[in-house]
């Protein structure tokens, strides 16, 4: 299981319990990993993407003959952004 980094934007909200008394609920919102994925700098991600079609296919675990640029390139970008986020979370653990 990947370290999601915890909640990026936790929100405290009150609701009523079954007896009508206020009860604190904490909603986690998106994870820190999701935040890093969404905010990974495009140029840095582009620099990390494999250079050739064959390498892109291998990166996402498919044969080059099955690689469809208009679809699989998005998977390459998503995987790269995920690795970026994982590295950011790991770097945040160090003093």
CSV table of C-alpha atoms in Angstrom, one decimal:
chain,number,residue,atom,x,y,z
A,1,UNK,CA,0.0,0.0,0.0
A,2,UNK,CA,1.4,3.4,-1.0
A,3,UNK,CA,1.9,6.1,1.6
A,4,UNK,CA,-0.8,8.6,0.6
A,5,UNK,CA,0.8,11.3,2.8
A,6,UNK,CA,-2.3,11.9,4.9
A,7,UNK,CA,-5.0,14.4,4.2
A,8,UNK,CA,-4.0,17.6,2.4
A,9,UNK,CA,-7.0,19.6,3.4
A,10,UNK,CA,-8.8,18.1,6.4
A,11,UNK,CA,-12.1,19.8,7.3
A,12,UNK,CA,-13.8,19.8,10.6
A,13,UNK,CA,-17.6,19.8,10.4
A,14,UNK,CA,-20.3,19.4,12.9
A,15,UNK,CA,-23.4,17.2,12.5
A,16,UNK,CA,-26.0,15.9,14.8
A,17,UNK,CA,-25.9,12.5,16.3
A,18,UNK,CA,-29.0,10.3,16.6
A,19,UNK,CA,-30.0,12.1,19.8
A,20,UNK,CA,-29.7,15.5,18.3
A,21,UNK,CA,-26.4,16.5,20.0
A,22,UNK,CA,-23.7,18.2,18.0
A,23,UNK,CA,-20.9,15.8,16.9
A,24,UNK,CA,-17.6,16.7,15.4
A,25,UNK,CA,-16.8,15.0,12.1
A,26,UNK,CA,-13.5,15.3,10.3
A,27,UNK,CA,-13.5,14.9,6.6
A,28,UNK,CA,-10.1,14.2,5.1
A,29,UNK,CA,-10.6,15.7,1.6
A,30,UNK,CA,-7.9,14.8,-0.9
A,31,UNK,CA,-4.7,13.1,0.1
A,32,UNK,CA,-1.4,14.8,0.0
A,33,UNK,CA,-0.4,12.4,-2.8
A,34,UNK,CA,-3.4,13.4,-4.9
A,35,UNK,CA,-2.4,17.1,-4.3
A,36,UNK,CA,1.2,16.4,-5.5
A,37,UNK,CA,-0.1,14.5,-8.5
A,38,UNK,CA,-2.4,17.4,-9.5
A,39,UNK,CA,0.4,20.0,-9.0
A,40,UNK,CA,3.4,18.2,-10.5
A,41,UNK,CA,5.1,20.8,-12.7
A,42,UNK,CA,4.4,20.0,-16.3
A,43,UNK,CA,8.0,20.7,-17.5
A,44,UNK,CA,9.5,18.5,-14.9
A,45,UNK,CA,7.1,15.6,-15.7
A,46,UNK,CA,7.8,16.0,-19.4
A,47,UNK,CA,11.5,15.7,-18.7
A,48,UNK,CA,10.9,12.4,-16.8
A,49,UNK,CA,8.8,10.7,-19.5
A,50,UNK,CA,10.7,8.1,-21.5
A,51,UNK,CA,12.0,9.4,-24.8
A,52,UNK,CA,10.8,6.7,-27.2
A,53,UNK,CA,7.5,5.0,-27.9
A,54,UNK,CA,9.2,1.6,-27.1
A,55,UNK,CA,10.4,2.9,-23.8
A,56,UNK,CA,7.0,4.5,-23.0
A,57,UNK,CA,5.3,1.1,-23.7
A,58,UNK,CA,7.8,-0.7,-21.5
A,59,UNK,CA,7.3,1.9,-18.7
A,60,UNK,CA,3.6,1.1,-18.5
A,61,UNK,CA,4.2,-2.6,-19.0
A,62,UNK,CA,2.8,-3.2,-22.5
A,63,UNK,CA,4.3,-4.3,-25.8
A,64,UNK,CA,5.3,-1.5,-28.2
A,65,UNK,CA,3.1,-3.0,-30.8
A,66,UNK,CA,0.1,-2.5,-28.5
A,67,UNK,CA,0.9,1.2,-27.7
A,68,UNK,CA,-1.7,3.6,-28.9
A,69,UNK,CA,-0.2,7.1,-28.5
A,70,UNK,CA,-3.5,9.0,-27.9
A,71,UNK,CA,-4.4,6.7,-24.9
A,72,UNK,CA,-1.3,5.2,-23.5
A,73,UNK,CA,0.6,8.4,-23.3
A,74,UNK,CA,-1.9,9.6,-20.7
A,75,UNK,CA,-1.1,6.5,-18.7
A,76,UNK,CA,2.6,7.3,-19.0
A,77,UNK,CA,2.0,10.8,-17.7
A,78,UNK,CA,-0.2,9.5,-14.8
A,79,UNK,CA,2.4,7.0,-13.8
A,80,UNK,CA,5.1,9.7,-13.9
A,81,UNK,CA,3.1,12.1,-11.8
A,82,UNK,CA,2.5,9.3,-9.3
A,83,UNK,CA,6.2,8.7,-9.0
A,84,UNK,CA,6.8,12.4,-8.6
A,85,UNK,CA,4.2,12.5,-5.8
A,86,UNK,CA,5.8,9.5,-4.1
A,87,UNK,CA,9.2,11.1,-4.2
A,88,UNK,CA,7.8,14.4,-2.8
A,89,UNK,CA,6.2,12.4,0.1
A,90,UNK,CA,9.5,10.6,0.7
A,91,UNK,CA,11.5,13.8,0.7
A,92,UNK,CA,9.1,15.3,3.2
A,93,UNK,CA,10.0,12.5,5.7
A,94,UNK,CA,13.6,13.7,5.8
A,95,UNK,CA,14.8,16.3,8.3
